[in-house]
Coordinates of C-alpha atoms in Angstrom, one line a residue:
Chain A
X1 CA -0.1 -0.3 0.0
X2 CA 2.6 2.0 0.6
X3 CA 4.8 2.0 -2.3
X4 CA 1.0 2.5 -4.4
X5 CA 1.1 5.6 -2.5
X6 CA 4.6 6.8 -3.4
X7 CA 3.9 6.7 -6.5
X8 CA 0.5 7.8 -6.7
X9 CA 2.7 11.2 -5.2
X10 CA 5.4 11.0 -8.0
X11 CA 2.7 11.1 -10.8
X12 CA 0.9 13.7 -9.1
X13 CA 4.2 15.6 -8.8
X14 CA 4.9 15.0 -12.3
X15 CA 1.9 15.5 -13.9
X16 CA 0.7 18.7 -12.3
X17 CA 3.8 20.4 -12.8
X18 CA 2.1 20.7 -16.3
X19 CA -0.7 23.8 -15.6
X20 CA -2.1 22.9 -18.6
X21 CA -3.0 19.5 -17.0
X22 CA -4.4 21.3 -13.9
X23 CA -6.7 23.2 -16.9
X24 CA -7.5 20.3 -18.7
X25 CA -8.1 18.1 -15.3
X26 CA -11.2 20.8 -13.9
X27 CA -12.6 22.8 -17.4
X28 CA -14.8 19.6 -18.5
X29 CA -16.2 19.1 -14.9
X30 CA -17.0 22.9 -14.2
X31 CA -18.7 23.4 -17.9
X32 CA -20.7 20.3 -16.7
X33 CA -21.6 22.0 -13.6
X34 CA -22.4 25.3 -15.5
X35 CA -24.2 24.2 -18.2
X36 CA -27.1 22.6 -16.1
X37 CA -27.6 25.3 -14.3
X38 CA -28.1 27.8 -17.3
X39 CA -30.3 25.5 -19.0
X40 CA -32.2 25.9 -15.3
X41 CA -32.1 29.1 -14.8
X42 CA -33.4 29.6 -18.5
X43 CA -36.4 27.2 -17.8
X44 CA -36.9 28.9 -14.1
X45 CA -40.2 30.5 -15.6
X46 CA -41.8 27.4 -17.7
X47 CA -45.2 26.7 -15.8
X48 CA -47.5 24.1 -16.8
X49 CA -49.8 21.5 -15.2
X50 CA -47.8 18.7 -14.0
X51 CA -50.2 16.7 -15.7
X52 CA -50.3 18.5 -18.7
X53 CA -46.6 18.0 -19.1
X54 CA -46.0 14.9 -20.9
X55 CA -48.6 16.1 -23.3
X56 CA -47.2 19.5 -24.0
X57 CA -43.9 18.9 -23.5
X58 CA -41.0 17.0 -24.7
X59 CA -40.5 15.5 -20.9
X60 CA -41.3 11.4 -22.2
X61 CA -45.1 9.9 -20.0
X62 CA -42.3 7.5 -19.0
X63 CA -40.0 10.1 -16.4
X64 CA -43.1 11.3 -15.2
X65 CA -42.7 8.7 -12.3
X66 CA -39.5 10.5 -11.7
X67 CA -41.2 13.7 -10.5
X68 CA -43.7 12.6 -8.3
X69 CA -43.7 15.3 -5.6
X70 CA -42.8 18.6 -8.1
X71 CA -44.8 20.5 -10.0
X72 CA -44.6 21.0 -13.7
X73 CA -42.1 23.7 -13.8
X74 CA -40.0 21.8 -11.4
X75 CA -40.8 18.5 -13.1
X76 CA -39.6 20.4 -16.5
X77 CA -36.5 21.7 -14.8
X78 CA -35.6 18.3 -12.8
X79 CA -36.0 16.5 -16.5
X80 CA -33.7 18.4 -18.5
X81 CA -30.6 18.7 -15.6
X82 CA -31.2 15.3 -15.5
X83 CA -29.7 14.3 -18.9
X84 CA -26.4 16.1 -16.8
X85 CA -26.3 12.7 -14.2
X86 CA -25.0 10.6 -17.2
X87 CA -22.8 12.8 -18.0
X88 CA -21.7 13.4 -14.2
X89 CA -20.9 10.0 -14.4
X90 CA -18.9 9.5 -17.3
X91 CA -16.2 13.0 -16.9
X92 CA -14.3 10.9 -14.2
X93 CA -13.7 8.4 -17.0
X94 CA -13.2 10.6 -19.8
X95 CA -10.6 13.3 -18.4
X96 CA -8.3 10.6 -17.2
X97 CA -8.1 8.3 -20.1
X98 CA -5.2 10.1 -22.0
X99 CA -3.1 10.1 -18.0
X100 CA -3.8 6.7 -18.0
X101 CA -2.8 5.1 -21.1
X102 CA 0.3 7.3 -21.3
X103 CA 1.2 5.5 -17.6
X104 CA 3.5 2.8 -18.8
X105 CA 3.9 3.6 -22.3
X106 CA 5.4 6.9 -21.2
X107 CA 7.7 5.4 -18.8
X108 CA 9.2 3.0 -21.5
X109 CA 9.6 6.1 -23.7
X110 CA 11.2 8.3 -20.9
X111 CA 13.7 5.4 -20.2
X112 CA 12.1 5.4 -17.1
X113 CA 10.6 2.3 -16.7
X114 CA 13.8 0.1 -16.5
X115 CA 14.7 1.6 -13.2
X116 CA 11.2 1.8 -11.7
X117 CA 11.1 -2.1 -12.4
X118 CA 14.2 -2.4 -11.2
X119 CA 12.5 -1.8 -8.0
X120 CA 10.8 -3.6 -5.0
X121 CA 7.6 -2.7 -6.8
X122 CA 5.0 -5.8 -7.3
X123 CA 3.0 -5.3 -10.5
X124 CA -0.2 -4.8 -8.8
X125 CA 1.0 -1.9 -6.9
X126 CA 2.5 -0.9 -9.8
X127 CA -0.6 -0.7 -12.0
X128 CA -2.9 0.3 -9.2
X129 CA -0.6 3.2 -8.0
X130 CA -0.6 4.3 -12.2
X131 CA -4.8 3.6 -12.1
X132 CA -5.4 5.8 -8.6
X133 CA -2.8 9.0 -9.6
X134 CA -5.6 9.2 -13.0
X135 CA -8.3 8.4 -11.4
X136 CA -8.6 10.6 -8.3
X137 CA -8.0 14.1 -9.5
X138 CA -11.1 13.6 -12.2
X139 CA -13.5 11.8 -9.4
X140 CA -12.7 14.7 -7.5
X141 CA -12.8 17.9 -9.9
X142 CA -15.8 15.4 -10.5
X143 CA -17.2 15.7 -7.0
X144 CA -16.3 19.4 -6.9
X145 CA -18.5 20.4 -10.1
X146 CA -21.3 18.5 -8.6
X147 CA -21.1 20.6 -5.6
X148 CA -21.2 23.3 -7.6
X149 CA -24.0 22.5 -9.3
X150 CA -25.8 21.4 -6.7
X151 CA -24.9 24.7 -5.1
X152 CA -26.3 26.2 -8.1
X153 CA -29.4 24.4 -8.2
X154 CA -30.1 25.2 -4.9
X155 CA -30.2 29.2 -6.4
X156 CA -32.4 29.0 -9.2
X157 CA -34.4 25.5 -8.7
X158 CA -38.2 26.6 -9.1
X159 CA -39.3 24.3 -5.9
X160 CA -37.3 22.7 -3.2
X161 CA -38.6 19.4 -4.3
X162 CA -36.3 20.1 -7.2
X163 CA -33.0 20.2 -5.3
X164 CA -34.1 17.4 -3.1
X165 CA -34.6 15.3 -6.4
X166 CA -30.9 16.5 -7.1
X167 CA -29.3 15.0 -4.0
X168 CA -31.4 12.3 -3.6
X169 CA -29.9 9.1 -3.5
X170 CA -30.3 8.1 -7.0
X171 CA -27.8 10.7 -8.0
X172 CA -25.8 10.8 -5.0
X173 CA -25.7 6.2 -5.9
X174 CA -24.4 7.7 -9.7
X175 CA -22.2 10.4 -8.9
X176 CA -20.3 8.7 -5.7
X177 CA -20.2 5.3 -6.6
X178 CA -21.1 4.8 -10.0
X179 CA -18.9 7.8 -11.5
X180 CA -15.9 6.3 -10.0
X181 CA -16.3 2.7 -10.5
X182 CA -17.0 3.6 -14.3
X183 CA -13.9 6.0 -13.9
X184 CA -11.6 2.6 -12.4
X185 CA -13.0 0.7 -15.6
X186 CA -11.4 3.4 -18.4
X187 CA -8.7 3.9 -16.5
X188 CA -7.1 0.0 -16.0
X189 CA -8.7 -0.5 -19.9
X190 CA -6.0 2.4 -20.6
X191 CA -3.8 1.2 -18.6
X192 CA -4.0 -1.9 -20.1
X193 CA -3.4 -0.9 -23.7
X194 CA -0.2 1.8 -22.2
X195 CA 1.3 -1.8 -21.7
X196 CA 0.4 -3.3 -24.7
X197 CA 1.5 -0.5 -27.4
X198 CA 4.8 0.7 -28.1
X199 CA 3.6 4.3 -28.5
X200 CA 2.0 6.7 -26.0
X201 CA -0.1 8.0 -30.0
X202 CA -1.4 5.1 -30.3
X203 CA -2.3 4.5 -26.4
X204 CA -4.3 7.4 -26.1
X205 CA -6.3 6.8 -29.4
X206 CA -7.3 3.1 -28.6
X207 CA -8.0 3.8 -25.3
X208 CA -10.7 6.6 -26.5
X209 CA -12.3 4.2 -28.5
X210 CA -13.5 1.9 -25.5
X211 CA -14.5 5.5 -24.0
X212 CA -17.2 5.9 -27.3
X213 CA -19.8 2.7 -26.3
X214 CA -20.6 5.1 -23.6
X215 CA -21.5 7.6 -25.5
X216 CA -24.0 5.9 -27.6
X217 CA -25.5 5.4 -23.6
X218 CA -26.2 9.2 -23.7
X219 CA -27.1 9.4 -26.7
X220 CA -29.5 6.5 -26.0
X221 CA -30.8 8.8 -23.0
X222 CA -31.5 12.1 -24.9
X223 CA -33.7 10.0 -27.3
X224 CA -35.5 8.5 -24.8
X225 CA -34.8 5.0 -25.0
X226 CA -33.0 4.4 -21.7
X227 CA -34.0 6.3 -18.3
X228 CA -31.5 5.6 -15.3
X229 CA -33.2 5.4 -12.6
X230 CA -32.5 3.4 -9.3
X231 CA -33.0 -0.2 -10.4
X232 CA -30.1 1.2 -12.9
X233 CA -28.2 2.6 -11.6
X234 CA -27.5 -0.2 -8.8
X235 CA -27.5 -2.7 -11.8
X236 CA -24.4 -0.5 -13.5
X237 CA -23.1 -0.7 -10.1
X238 CA -23.1 -4.0 -9.3
X239 CA -21.8 -4.5 -13.3
X240 CA -19.2 -2.0 -12.7
X241 CA -17.9 -4.0 -9.7
X242 CA -17.5 -7.2 -11.1
X243 CA -16.3 -5.5 -13.9
X244 CA -13.1 -3.8 -12.8
X245 CA -12.4 -6.6 -10.6
X246 CA -12.0 -8.8 -13.3
X247 CA -10.4 -6.6 -16.1
X248 CA -7.8 -5.6 -13.0
X249 CA -7.1 -9.4 -12.4
X250 CA -6.8 -9.4 -16.2
X251 CA -4.7 -6.6 -16.6
X252 CA -1.9 -7.7 -14.2
X253 CA -2.0 -10.8 -15.8
X254 CA -1.3 -9.4 -19.0
X255 CA 1.5 -7.4 -17.9
X256 CA 4.7 -8.8 -19.1
X257 CA 7.6 -7.1 -17.5
X258 CA 10.3 -9.1 -20.1
X259 CA 8.3 -8.4 -23.1
X260 CA 7.8 -4.6 -22.6
X261 CA 11.5 -4.1 -21.6
X262 CA 12.6 -6.5 -24.1
X263 CA 10.9 -6.2 -27.6
X264 CA 9.4 -2.8 -27.0
X265 CA 11.5 -0.2 -29.4
Chain B
X1 CA 24.8 -21.1 -3.5
X2 CA 28.3 -22.6 -3.9
X3 CA 30.7 -20.4 -2.4
X4 CA 30.2 -18.1 0.4
X5 CA 32.6 -16.1 -1.0
X6 CA 30.6 -15.6 -4.4
X7 CA 28.8 -12.7 -4.6
X8 CA 27.4 -14.0 -7.7
X9 CA 27.3 -17.6 -9.1
X10 CA 25.7 -18.2 -12.4
X11 CA 25.1 -21.9 -13.8
X12 CA 24.4 -23.0 -17.1
X13 CA 22.3 -19.8 -17.7
X14 CA 20.8 -19.4 -20.8
X15 CA 18.3 -16.9 -22.4
X16 CA 16.4 -17.1 -25.8
X17 CA 14.3 -14.6 -27.1
X18 CA 12.2 -16.9 -29.3
X19 CA 14.8 -18.0 -31.9
X20 CA 17.5 -16.0 -31.2
X21 CA 19.9 -17.3 -28.7
X22 CA 21.3 -14.6 -26.6
X23 CA 22.7 -16.1 -23.9
X24 CA 24.1 -19.8 -23.6
X25 CA 25.2 -21.7 -21.2
X26 CA 26.9 -19.0 -19.7
X27 CA 28.6 -19.9 -16.5
X28 CA 30.6 -17.5 -14.2
X29 CA 31.0 -16.7 -10.7
X30 CA 31.7 -12.8 -9.0
X31 CA 33.7 -12.9 -6.3
X32 CA 32.4 -10.6 -3.3
X33 CA 34.0 -7.0 -3.4
X34 CA 35.6 -7.6 -7.1
X35 CA 34.8 -5.3 -10.1
X36 CA 34.0 -7.4 -12.8
X37 CA 33.7 -6.6 -16.7
X38 CA 31.4 -8.3 -18.7
X39 CA 33.3 -7.8 -22.2
X40 CA 31.7 -8.3 -26.1
X41 CA 30.5 -7.1 -28.6
X42 CA 27.1 -6.1 -29.3
X43 CA 24.1 -8.0 -29.4
X44 CA 26.2 -10.6 -27.4
X45 CA 24.4 -10.2 -24.1
X46 CA 25.8 -8.5 -21.8
X47 CA 22.4 -6.5 -21.0
X48 CA 20.9 -9.3 -21.0
X49 CA 22.8 -11.1 -18.7
X50 CA 22.8 -7.8 -16.4
X51 CA 18.9 -7.8 -16.0
X52 CA 18.7 -11.3 -15.8
X53 CA 20.9 -11.1 -12.3
X54 CA 19.1 -7.8 -11.3
X55 CA 15.2 -10.1 -11.4
X56 CA 14.2 -8.0 -14.3
X57 CA 13.9 -10.8 -16.6
X58 CA 13.4 -14.0 -16.6
X59 CA 16.1 -17.1 -17.5
X60 CA 15.4 -19.5 -19.8
X61 CA 16.9 -22.3 -18.4
X62 CA 19.9 -22.6 -15.6
X63 CA 20.2 -21.0 -12.5
X64 CA 22.1 -18.0 -10.9
X65 CA 22.0 -16.1 -7.1
X66 CA 23.3 -12.9 -6.7
X67 CA 23.8 -12.0 -3.0
X68 CA 22.5 -15.4 -2.1
X69 CA 19.3 -15.1 -3.6
X70 CA 18.0 -16.8 -6.7
X71 CA 17.4 -15.4 -9.7
X72 CA 13.6 -16.5 -10.5
X73 CA 12.5 -17.7 -6.7
X74 CA 13.5 -14.4 -4.6
X75 CA 13.2 -11.7 -7.5
X76 CA 12.1 -9.2 -4.7
X77 CA 14.5 -9.8 -2.3
X78 CA 17.8 -9.1 -5.4
X79 CA 15.5 -6.5 -6.4
X80 CA 15.8 -5.0 -2.5
X81 CA 19.7 -5.7 -2.8
X82 CA 21.2 -5.3 -6.2
X83 CA 21.7 -1.2 -7.6
X84 CA 21.5 -0.9 -11.5
X85 CA 23.0 1.7 -13.7
X86 CA 20.9 1.5 -17.0
X87 CA 22.1 0.9 -20.8
X88 CA 20.2 4.9 -21.3
X89 CA 19.1 5.6 -17.4
X90 CA 15.8 7.6 -17.9
X91 CA 14.7 10.3 -15.4
X92 CA 11.6 11.9 -14.7
X93 CA 12.5 15.4 -16.2
X94 CA 10.0 17.5 -15.1
X95 CA 11.0 17.0 -11.2
X96 CA 14.2 18.1 -9.0
X97 CA 17.7 16.1 -8.6
X98 CA 16.4 16.0 -5.4
X99 CA 12.7 14.8 -6.0
X100 CA 14.3 12.0 -8.6
X101 CA 16.5 10.4 -6.2
X102 CA 13.5 11.0 -3.0
X103 CA 11.3 8.9 -5.1
X104 CA 13.1 5.9 -5.7
X105 CA 14.8 6.0 -2.0
X106 CA 11.0 5.5 -1.2
X107 CA 10.6 2.7 -2.9
X108 CA 13.5 0.9 -1.9
X109 CA 12.5 2.4 1.4
X110 CA 16.0 3.6 2.5
X111 CA 16.2 4.8 6.3
X112 CA 16.8 8.4 6.5
X113 CA 16.2 9.3 2.9
X114 CA 17.1 13.1 3.7
X115 CA 21.0 12.3 4.7
X116 CA 21.1 9.6 1.6
X117 CA 20.2 11.8 -0.7
X118 CA 22.1 14.5 0.6
X119 CA 25.3 12.1 1.0
X120 CA 25.5 10.7 -3.0
X121 CA 24.0 14.7 -4.4
X122 CA 27.3 16.6 -3.1
X123 CA 29.4 12.9 -3.8
X124 CA 28.7 13.2 -7.1
X125 CA 28.8 17.3 -7.1
X126 CA 25.3 18.0 -7.5
X127 CA 23.9 19.4 -4.6
X128 CA 23.8 22.7 -5.8
X129 CA 21.7 22.3 -8.2
X130 CA 19.2 19.6 -6.1
X131 CA 16.2 21.8 -7.0
X132 CA 16.3 22.5 -10.3
X133 CA 14.3 20.4 -13.2
X134 CA 16.6 17.1 -14.3
X135 CA 15.4 18.1 -17.7
X136 CA 17.7 21.2 -18.0
X137 CA 21.3 18.8 -16.5
X138 CA 23.9 18.2 -19.0
X139 CA 23.8 14.1 -19.9
X140 CA 27.0 14.0 -17.9
X141 CA 24.8 15.6 -14.8
X142 CA 22.3 12.7 -15.4
X143 CA 24.5 10.0 -16.0
X144 CA 26.0 11.4 -12.2
X145 CA 22.0 11.3 -11.1
X146 CA 21.6 7.6 -12.3
X147 CA 24.6 6.4 -10.6
X148 CA 23.3 7.7 -7.7
X149 CA 19.8 6.5 -8.2
X150 CA 21.3 2.7 -8.4
X151 CA 23.5 3.3 -5.2
X152 CA 20.9 5.4 -3.0
X153 CA 19.9 2.0 -1.3
X154 CA 23.2 0.8 -0.7
X155 CA 23.3 -2.3 -2.6
X156 CA 25.6 -4.6 -2.0
X157 CA 25.5 -5.8 -5.8
X158 CA 26.3 -3.1 -8.1
X159 CA 25.0 -3.5 -12.2
X160 CA 27.0 -0.9 -14.1
X161 CA 25.9 -1.1 -17.8
X162 CA 28.2 1.2 -20.0
X163 CA 28.2 3.8 -17.0
X164 CA 30.5 6.2 -18.9
X165 CA 28.8 5.9 -22.8
X166 CA 28.9 9.5 -24.2
X167 CA 30.2 11.4 -21.2
X168 CA 33.2 13.8 -22.0
X169 CA 36.4 12.7 -21.2
X170 CA 36.2 15.0 -17.7
X171 CA 33.4 13.1 -16.9
X172 CA 34.1 9.9 -17.6
X173 CA 37.3 10.1 -15.6
X174 CA 35.1 11.4 -12.2
X175 CA 32.5 8.3 -12.9
X176 CA 35.9 5.6 -12.9
X177 CA 37.0 7.3 -10.1
X178 CA 34.0 7.3 -8.2
X179 CA 33.6 3.3 -9.4
X180 CA 37.4 3.1 -8.2
X181 CA 36.0 4.6 -4.5
X182 CA 33.1 2.0 -4.5
X183 CA 35.4 -0.8 -4.9
X184 CA 37.0 0.6 -1.9
X185 CA 34.1 0.3 0.2
X186 CA 33.7 -3.5 -0.6
X187 CA 30.7 -3.9 -3.0
X188 CA 30.6 -6.2 -5.9
X189 CA 30.3 -4.4 -8.9
X190 CA 29.5 -6.0 -12.4
X191 CA 30.7 -3.5 -15.4
X192 CA 29.6 -3.7 -18.8
X193 CA 31.1 -1.9 -21.0
X194 CA 33.1 -1.6 -24.8
X195 CA 35.6 0.7 -23.4
X196 CA 38.4 -1.4 -23.1
X197 CA 40.6 0.9 -21.4
X198 CA 38.3 1.7 -18.8
X199 CA 38.1 -2.1 -18.8
X200 CA 41.5 -2.8 -18.1
X201 CA 41.7 0.1 -15.3
X202 CA 38.9 -0.7 -12.9
X203 CA 38.7 -4.2 -13.1
X204 CA 39.9 -7.5 -11.4
X205 CA 38.8 -9.8 -13.8
X206 CA 36.8 -9.5 -16.8
X207 CA 34.5 -12.1 -18.9
X208 CA 35.0 -11.8 -22.7
X209 CA 31.9 -13.4 -24.4
X210 CA 29.4 -13.7 -27.2
X211 CA 26.5 -15.1 -25.8
X212 CA 29.3 -17.9 -24.4
X213 CA 32.1 -17.0 -22.2
X214 CA 35.0 -17.1 -24.5
X215 CA 37.7 -16.5 -21.8
X216 CA 37.5 -15.1 -17.8
X217 CA 40.2 -14.0 -16.0
X218 CA 42.5 -11.2 -15.1
X219 CA 43.4 -8.7 -17.6
X220 CA 47.2 -9.2 -17.4
X221 CA 46.5 -13.2 -17.1
X222 CA 44.7 -13.0 -20.7
X223 CA 47.3 -11.4 -21.6
X224 CA 49.8 -13.6 -21.0
X225 CA 48.1 -16.8 -21.9
X226 CA 47.5 -15.1 -25.5
X227 CA 50.4 -13.0 -26.4
X228 CA 52.9 -14.2 -23.5
X229 CA 55.0 -11.4 -21.8
X230 CA 57.8 -9.7 -23.5
X231 CA 60.4 -7.2 -22.4
X232 CA 61.9 -4.3 -24.6
X233 CA 65.2 -3.1 -24.0
X234 CA 66.1 0.6 -25.5
X235 CA 69.8 0.4 -27.1
X236 CA 71.7 3.1 -28.1
X237 CA 72.2 1.0 -31.1
X238 CA 70.6 -2.4 -32.1
X239 CA 73.3 -4.6 -33.3
X240 CA 71.7 -7.7 -35.7
X241 CA 75.1 -9.5 -33.5
X242 CA 72.4 -8.8 -29.9
X243 CA 69.8 -10.3 -31.1
X244 CA 71.6 -13.6 -32.3
X245 CA 73.2 -13.4 -28.7
X246 CA 70.1 -13.3 -27.0
X247 CA 68.4 -15.9 -28.9
X248 CA 70.6 -18.7 -27.5
X249 CA 69.4 -18.8 -24.0
X250 CA 67.3 -21.3 -24.0
X251 CA 64.6 -19.7 -22.0
X252 CA 64.0 -16.8 -25.1
X253 CA 60.3 -17.3 -26.4
X254 CA 61.0 -14.8 -29.6
X255 CA 63.7 -11.7 -30.2
X256 CA 62.1 -8.8 -32.4
X257 CA 64.2 -5.7 -33.4
X258 CA 62.6 -2.6 -34.1
X259 CA 64.1 0.5 -34.6
X260 CA 66.6 0.4 -31.5
X261 CA 64.6 -2.1 -29.4
X262 CA 64.7 -5.3 -28.6
X263 CA 61.6 -6.9 -28.0
X264 CA 62.0 -10.7 -26.2
X265 CA 59.6 -12.7 -25.5
X266 CA 60.1 -14.9 -22.3
X267 CA 57.9 -16.6 -19.7
X268 CA 59.5 -15.2 -16.2
X269 CA 60.9 -12.0 -16.7
X270 CA 61.6 -11.5 -13.0
X271 CA 64.1 -14.3 -12.9
X272 CA 65.2 -14.2 -16.9
X273 CA 66.2 -9.8 -17.2
X274 CA 69.5 -10.0 -14.9
X275 CA 70.7 -12.9 -17.1
X276 CA 69.8 -11.2 -20.2
X277 CA 70.9 -7.6 -19.0
X278 CA 74.3 -8.4 -18.0
X279 CA 74.6 -10.5 -21.5
X280 CA 73.9 -7.8 -22.8
X281 CA 76.2 -5.8 -21.4
X282 CA 79.0 -7.8 -21.6
X283 CA 78.4 -8.6 -25.4
X284 CA 78.4 -4.5 -25.7
X285 CA 75.3 -3.5 -25.8
X286 CA 74.4 -0.2 -24.2
X287 CA 71.0 -0.4 -22.3
X288 CA 69.3 3.1 -22.2
X289 CA 66.5 1.7 -20.2
X290 CA 64.1 -1.6 -20.1
X291 CA 60.4 -1.9 -19.8
X292 CA 57.9 -4.3 -20.0
X293 CA 55.8 -5.1 -23.3
X294 CA 51.8 -4.1 -21.8
X295 CA 49.5 -6.0 -24.7
X296 CA 46.5 -3.7 -25.2
X297 CA 43.2 -5.2 -23.9
X298 CA 42.0 -4.4 -27.1
X299 CA 44.1 -7.2 -28.9
X300 CA 43.6 -9.4 -26.5
X301 CA 39.6 -8.9 -27.2
X302 CA 40.0 -8.6 -30.7
X303 CA 41.9 -12.1 -30.5
X304 CA 39.2 -13.6 -28.3
X305 CA 36.0 -12.7 -30.3
X306 CA 37.4 -13.1 -33.5
X307 CA 39.0 -16.4 -33.4

């Protein structure tokens, strides 16, 4: 555990020397905090009877069950900002993929991997350290942006019920549990790819391909094909725990010190 | 391990990469406290051998023990015990020299790390620049920092792969002096180098190999084995009859006349020189001075590798 933390601190000291990296880590979460607030502000005066909402607006009838306790305006606001729940879950996965995909192949290209592997660090410690170093800042930045969003929603919501919905178990499970699990999933794949390719650019591009299917999830939500309800979020959490565990074990098995040191040019 | 005095014992160590046999049944022992040179052409398997001995890669067959720990079975212990200077040592360029060393020191769980970092940075003349990013360092400074990194945890066995490669003469001299100092501290050093003069100056014993072992001994012993010993008599005038006179001695192996020098092959110059000097003087030779011809290690190496 100690070596993992030593590696994490080194990674941060190295990466965050670059101010541009700090900016890119903070920008996306902040954008997703501000955008839903702008939408809330813009829809603040929308007034409608809750019973007419499904027929007079784009709010799908299936969503109405999530609007229990809200008036028409509140339901409209909640419907619009709920589109961002998936984005808040995806951001911690999108941000660290670039860092994670550079993690092993980057050490190799700067010729620091061999001295690092010569130390008594175990493969699992190395991969965990690399993965956590990429995941933690992105998760913390996302949580901070969600906090900003929640404070903004408290000010802009047409009714306290909207804020209550945003801070309910569904959202909190999505942001606090599923988001980090998604981040670990993406980062593990990126670290795994990073240990299998010999060019940092290839690692970044291949890793990005694995993130693309989640964009499809966002599109499906926007088109009303899926709704993020409590049941779906819980299933996502369970499946991701299993996937993350399996994927990390697989990544550890796939990490071949000898191949990396002798076959990469 | 077969011998308590040996820091490294290698038995039939073999490494192949698919169809390429990089190291072929290598068997040598490295004595504790010696500087042991690994010489050979590019692709001879020197770096592969060092990587196997520092538990970075596994052998295909054979066994080896480093500081008492068996390669492949006690890799974590080996990694904790040995230090390695890789052929192209990389550093974290964004981080300072001090931060680079601290990171590796923490990985090796070095006790009193700040003092150790200071000790080696001062020893290698980098203390004043400890807070500067390594990316701003010259190649020589980076090499010295890499040596400090390899030594930080006070390894019993040190592997140095081309430690002076690409350094200017002054920096190379400093590094060589430092390596000699390390021997005084009783460390076992395996030195992998293409610089034969460096190997000659530093190494107690050398192994010349090209996948498998071609020769193993002290540099002087290898010279004698391959070229015998030769003594040069610098004369005021090398008359032809003097060469004939020398040839008459039964212990003389060869005689050459080059300019005003007589180069005589002897198997035991210490006892045979006085007889020859007396004889030459009585035969009318005017001897200016006498010395032993020191065959270059390069000649030894070329003879072995091209045999």
